[in-house]
PDB file of C-alpha atoms in Angstrom:
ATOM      1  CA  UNK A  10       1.547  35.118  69.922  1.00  0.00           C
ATOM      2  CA  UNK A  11      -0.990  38.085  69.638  1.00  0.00           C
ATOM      3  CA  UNK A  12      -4.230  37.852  71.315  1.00  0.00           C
ATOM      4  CA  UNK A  13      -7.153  37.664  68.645  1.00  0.00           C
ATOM      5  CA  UNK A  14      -7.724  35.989  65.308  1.00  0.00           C
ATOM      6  CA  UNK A  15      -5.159  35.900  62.925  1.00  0.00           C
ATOM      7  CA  UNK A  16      -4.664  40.166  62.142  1.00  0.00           C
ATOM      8  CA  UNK A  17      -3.657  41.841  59.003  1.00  0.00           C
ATOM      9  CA  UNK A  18      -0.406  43.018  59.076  1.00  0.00           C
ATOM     10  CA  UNK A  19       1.684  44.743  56.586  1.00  0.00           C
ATOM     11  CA  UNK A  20       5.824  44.634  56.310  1.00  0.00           C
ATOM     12  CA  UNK A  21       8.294  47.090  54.743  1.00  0.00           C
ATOM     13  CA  UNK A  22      11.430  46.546  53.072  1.00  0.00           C
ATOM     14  CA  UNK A  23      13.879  49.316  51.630  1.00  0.00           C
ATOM     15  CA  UNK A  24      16.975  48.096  49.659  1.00  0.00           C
ATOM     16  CA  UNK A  25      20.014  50.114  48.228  1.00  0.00           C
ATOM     17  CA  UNK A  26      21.418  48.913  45.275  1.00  0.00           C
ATOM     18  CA  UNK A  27      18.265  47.274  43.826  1.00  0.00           C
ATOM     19  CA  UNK A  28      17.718  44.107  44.131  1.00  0.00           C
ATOM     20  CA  UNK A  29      16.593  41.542  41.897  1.00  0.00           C
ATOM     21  CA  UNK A  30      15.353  38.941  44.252  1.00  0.00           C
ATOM     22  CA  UNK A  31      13.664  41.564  46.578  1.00  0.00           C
ATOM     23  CA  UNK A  32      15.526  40.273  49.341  1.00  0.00           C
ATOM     24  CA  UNK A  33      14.307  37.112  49.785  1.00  0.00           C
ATOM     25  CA  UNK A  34      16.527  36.366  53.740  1.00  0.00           C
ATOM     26  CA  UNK A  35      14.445  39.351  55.330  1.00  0.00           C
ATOM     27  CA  UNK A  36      11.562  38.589  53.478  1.00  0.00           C
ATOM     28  CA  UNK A  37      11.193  34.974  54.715  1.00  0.00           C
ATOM     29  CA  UNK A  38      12.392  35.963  58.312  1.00  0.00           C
ATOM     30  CA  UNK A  39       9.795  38.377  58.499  1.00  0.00           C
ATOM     31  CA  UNK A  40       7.246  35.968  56.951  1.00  0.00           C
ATOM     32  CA  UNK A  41       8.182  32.838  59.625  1.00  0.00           C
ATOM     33  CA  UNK A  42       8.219  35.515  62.382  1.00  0.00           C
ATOM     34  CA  UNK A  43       4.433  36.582  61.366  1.00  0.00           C
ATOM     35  CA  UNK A  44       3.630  32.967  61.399  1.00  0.00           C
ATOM     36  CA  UNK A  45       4.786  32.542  64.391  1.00  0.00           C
ATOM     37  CA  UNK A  46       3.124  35.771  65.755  1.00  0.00           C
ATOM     38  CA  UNK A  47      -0.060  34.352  64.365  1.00  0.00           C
ATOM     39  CA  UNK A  48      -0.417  36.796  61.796  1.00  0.00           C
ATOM     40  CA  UNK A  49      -1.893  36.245  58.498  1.00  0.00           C
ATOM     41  CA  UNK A  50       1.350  37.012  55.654  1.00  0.00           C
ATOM     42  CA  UNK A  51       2.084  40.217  55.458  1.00  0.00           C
ATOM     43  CA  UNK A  52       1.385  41.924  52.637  1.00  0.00           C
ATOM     44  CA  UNK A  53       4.741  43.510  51.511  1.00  0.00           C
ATOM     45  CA  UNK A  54       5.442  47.265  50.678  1.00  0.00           C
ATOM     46  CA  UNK A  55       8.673  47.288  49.213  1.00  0.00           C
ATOM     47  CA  UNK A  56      11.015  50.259  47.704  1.00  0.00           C
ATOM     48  CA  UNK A  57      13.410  48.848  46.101  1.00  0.00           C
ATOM     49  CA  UNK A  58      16.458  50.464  45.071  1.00  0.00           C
ATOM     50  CA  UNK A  59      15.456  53.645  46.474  1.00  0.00           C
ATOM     51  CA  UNK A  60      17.808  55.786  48.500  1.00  0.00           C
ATOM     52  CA  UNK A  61      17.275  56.661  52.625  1.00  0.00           C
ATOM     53  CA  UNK A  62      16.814  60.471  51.190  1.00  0.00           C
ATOM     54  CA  UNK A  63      14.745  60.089  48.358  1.00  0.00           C
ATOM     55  CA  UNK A  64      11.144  59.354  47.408  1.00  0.00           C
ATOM     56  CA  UNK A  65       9.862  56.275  48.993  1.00  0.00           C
ATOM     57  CA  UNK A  66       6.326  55.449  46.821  1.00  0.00           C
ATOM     58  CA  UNK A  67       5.286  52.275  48.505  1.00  0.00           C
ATOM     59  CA  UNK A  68       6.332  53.818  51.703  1.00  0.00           C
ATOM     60  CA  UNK A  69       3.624  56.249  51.206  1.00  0.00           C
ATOM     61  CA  UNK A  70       1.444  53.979  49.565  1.00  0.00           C
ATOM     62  CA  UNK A  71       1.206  52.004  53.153  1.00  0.00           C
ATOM     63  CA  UNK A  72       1.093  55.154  55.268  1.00  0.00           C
ATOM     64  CA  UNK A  73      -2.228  55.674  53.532  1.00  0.00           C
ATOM     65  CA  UNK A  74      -2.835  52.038  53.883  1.00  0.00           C
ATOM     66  CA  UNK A  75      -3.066  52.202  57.627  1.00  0.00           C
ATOM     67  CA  UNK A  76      -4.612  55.493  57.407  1.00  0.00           C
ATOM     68  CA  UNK A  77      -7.211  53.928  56.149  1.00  0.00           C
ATOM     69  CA  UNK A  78      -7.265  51.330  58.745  1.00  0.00           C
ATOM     70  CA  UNK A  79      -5.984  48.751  56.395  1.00  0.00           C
ATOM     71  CA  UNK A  80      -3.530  47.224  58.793  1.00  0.00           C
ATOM     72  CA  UNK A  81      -2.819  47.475  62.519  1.00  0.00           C
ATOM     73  CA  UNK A  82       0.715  45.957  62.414  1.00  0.00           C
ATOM     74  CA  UNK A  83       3.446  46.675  60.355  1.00  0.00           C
ATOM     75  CA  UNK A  84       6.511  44.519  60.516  1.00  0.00           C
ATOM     76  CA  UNK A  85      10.185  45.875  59.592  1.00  0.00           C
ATOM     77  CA  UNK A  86      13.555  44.116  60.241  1.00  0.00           C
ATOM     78  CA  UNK A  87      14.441  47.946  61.809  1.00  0.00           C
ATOM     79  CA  UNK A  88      14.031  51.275  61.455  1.00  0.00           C
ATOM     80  CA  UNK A  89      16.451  52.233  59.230  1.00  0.00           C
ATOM     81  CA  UNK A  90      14.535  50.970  56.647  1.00  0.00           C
ATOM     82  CA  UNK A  91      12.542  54.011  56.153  1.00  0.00           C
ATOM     83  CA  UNK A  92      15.747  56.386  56.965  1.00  0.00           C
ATOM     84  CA  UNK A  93      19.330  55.656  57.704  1.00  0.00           C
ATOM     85  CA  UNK A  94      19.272  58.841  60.305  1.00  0.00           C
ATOM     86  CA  UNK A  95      17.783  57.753  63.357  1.00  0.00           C
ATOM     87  CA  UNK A  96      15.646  60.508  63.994  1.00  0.00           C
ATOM     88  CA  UNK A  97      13.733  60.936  60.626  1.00  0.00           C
ATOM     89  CA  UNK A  98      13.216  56.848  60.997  1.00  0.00           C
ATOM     90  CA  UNK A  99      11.795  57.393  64.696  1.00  0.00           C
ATOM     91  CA  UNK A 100       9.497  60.105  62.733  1.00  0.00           C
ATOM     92  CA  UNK A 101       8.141  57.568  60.288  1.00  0.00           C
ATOM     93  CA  UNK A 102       7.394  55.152  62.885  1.00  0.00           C
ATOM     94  CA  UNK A 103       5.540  57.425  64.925  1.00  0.00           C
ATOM     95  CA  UNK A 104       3.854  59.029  62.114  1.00  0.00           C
ATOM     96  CA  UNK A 105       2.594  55.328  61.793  1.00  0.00           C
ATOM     97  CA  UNK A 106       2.097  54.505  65.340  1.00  0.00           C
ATOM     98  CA  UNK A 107      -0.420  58.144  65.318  1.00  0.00           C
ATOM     99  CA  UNK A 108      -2.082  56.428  61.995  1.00  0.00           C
ATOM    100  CA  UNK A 109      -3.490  53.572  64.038  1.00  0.00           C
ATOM    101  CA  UNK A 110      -0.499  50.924  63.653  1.00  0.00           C
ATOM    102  CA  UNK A 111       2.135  49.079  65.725  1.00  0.00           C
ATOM    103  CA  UNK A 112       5.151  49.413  64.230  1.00  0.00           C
ATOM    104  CA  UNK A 113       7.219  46.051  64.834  1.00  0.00           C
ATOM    105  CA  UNK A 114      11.025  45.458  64.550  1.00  0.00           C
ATOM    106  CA  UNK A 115      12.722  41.612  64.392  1.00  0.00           C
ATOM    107  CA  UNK A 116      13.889  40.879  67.196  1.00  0.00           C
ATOM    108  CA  UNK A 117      17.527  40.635  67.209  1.00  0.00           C
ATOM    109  CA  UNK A 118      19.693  37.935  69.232  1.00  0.00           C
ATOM    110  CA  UNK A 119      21.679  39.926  71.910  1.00  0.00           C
ATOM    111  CA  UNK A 120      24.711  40.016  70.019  1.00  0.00           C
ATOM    112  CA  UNK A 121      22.588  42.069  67.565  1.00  0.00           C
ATOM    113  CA  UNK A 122      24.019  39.607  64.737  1.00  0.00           C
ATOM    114  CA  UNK A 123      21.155  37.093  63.920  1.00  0.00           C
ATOM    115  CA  UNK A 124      17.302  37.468  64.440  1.00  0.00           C
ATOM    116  CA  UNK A 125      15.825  35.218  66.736  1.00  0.00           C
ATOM    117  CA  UNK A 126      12.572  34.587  67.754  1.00  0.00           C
ATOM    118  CA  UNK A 127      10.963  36.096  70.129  1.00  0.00           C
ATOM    119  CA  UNK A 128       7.482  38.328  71.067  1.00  0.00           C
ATOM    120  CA  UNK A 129       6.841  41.593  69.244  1.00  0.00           C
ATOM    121  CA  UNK A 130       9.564  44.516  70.101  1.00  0.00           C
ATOM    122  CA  UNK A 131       8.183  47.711  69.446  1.00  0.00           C
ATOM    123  CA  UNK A 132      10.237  49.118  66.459  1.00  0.00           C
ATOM    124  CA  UNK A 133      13.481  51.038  67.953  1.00  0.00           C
ATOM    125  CA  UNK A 134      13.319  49.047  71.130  1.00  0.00           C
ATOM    126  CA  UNK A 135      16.233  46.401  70.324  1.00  0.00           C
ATOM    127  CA  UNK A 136      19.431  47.515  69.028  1.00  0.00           C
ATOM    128  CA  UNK A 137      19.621  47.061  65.410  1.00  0.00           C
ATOM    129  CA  UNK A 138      22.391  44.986  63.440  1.00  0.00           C
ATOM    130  CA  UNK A 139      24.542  48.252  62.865  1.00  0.00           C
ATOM    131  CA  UNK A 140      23.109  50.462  65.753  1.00  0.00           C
ATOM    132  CA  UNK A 141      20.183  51.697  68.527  1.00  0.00           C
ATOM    133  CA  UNK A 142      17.452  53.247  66.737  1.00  0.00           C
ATOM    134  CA  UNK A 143      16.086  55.113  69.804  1.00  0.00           C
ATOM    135  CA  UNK A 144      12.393  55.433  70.492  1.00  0.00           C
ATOM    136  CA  UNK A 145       9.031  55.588  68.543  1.00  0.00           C
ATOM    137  CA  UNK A 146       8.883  59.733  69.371  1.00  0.00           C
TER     138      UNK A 146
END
């Protein structure tokens, strides 16, 4: 759990086709991992059914959200949700790290097949589902 009352934390979810149930198995693993965290629920930024290349508008709507000092934590099941090439995701979540916010990926069972619980992982840390994600630089 992280030290302090409960914080404000955002999470960010990208999804290619759209879907029409937002994607309610990473939503609600991301939502019992806040919990558990101690976070307050996440308030959820999500671009759905838009492509790893092409304009992201709640993406940018939460980089100016944490520009603004709105949240300190922002919770994604990996990078590639705000680019499918590694290095223009590490970008994004260092653009957000300079912001003011920890950028936090679900942690991953070593297998790299299920989540599992776990403390924070900084986001590129832990080998995602499909590959390693490198470093916040």
């Amino acid at each position: 759990m992280l030290s302090g009352s409960r914080r404000s934390c955002a999470a960010y979810l990208r999804c290619v086709p759209f879907d029409t149930w937002e994607m309610p198995v990473h939503r609600h693993a991301m939502e019992k991992w806040a919990r558990e965290l101690g976070l307050a629920d996440p308030v959820w930024f999500i671009d759905n059914g838009e492509s790893s290349g092409g304009p992201k508008p709640r993406l940018l709507e939460l980089l100016t959200a944490v520009e603004r000092n709105t949240f300190s934590i922002v919770l994604v099941p990996g990078p590639f949700v705000f680019h499918l090439d590694d290095v223009r995701a590490a970008k994004v979540c260092h653009r957000l790290s300079v912001l003011g916010a920890s950028v936090l990926q679900l942690p991953y069972d070593r297998t790299g097949r299920h989540p599992a619980p776990g403390r924070p992982v900084p986001a590129g840390a832990v080998p995602a589902p499909r590959a390693h994600y490198g470093g916040n630089g």
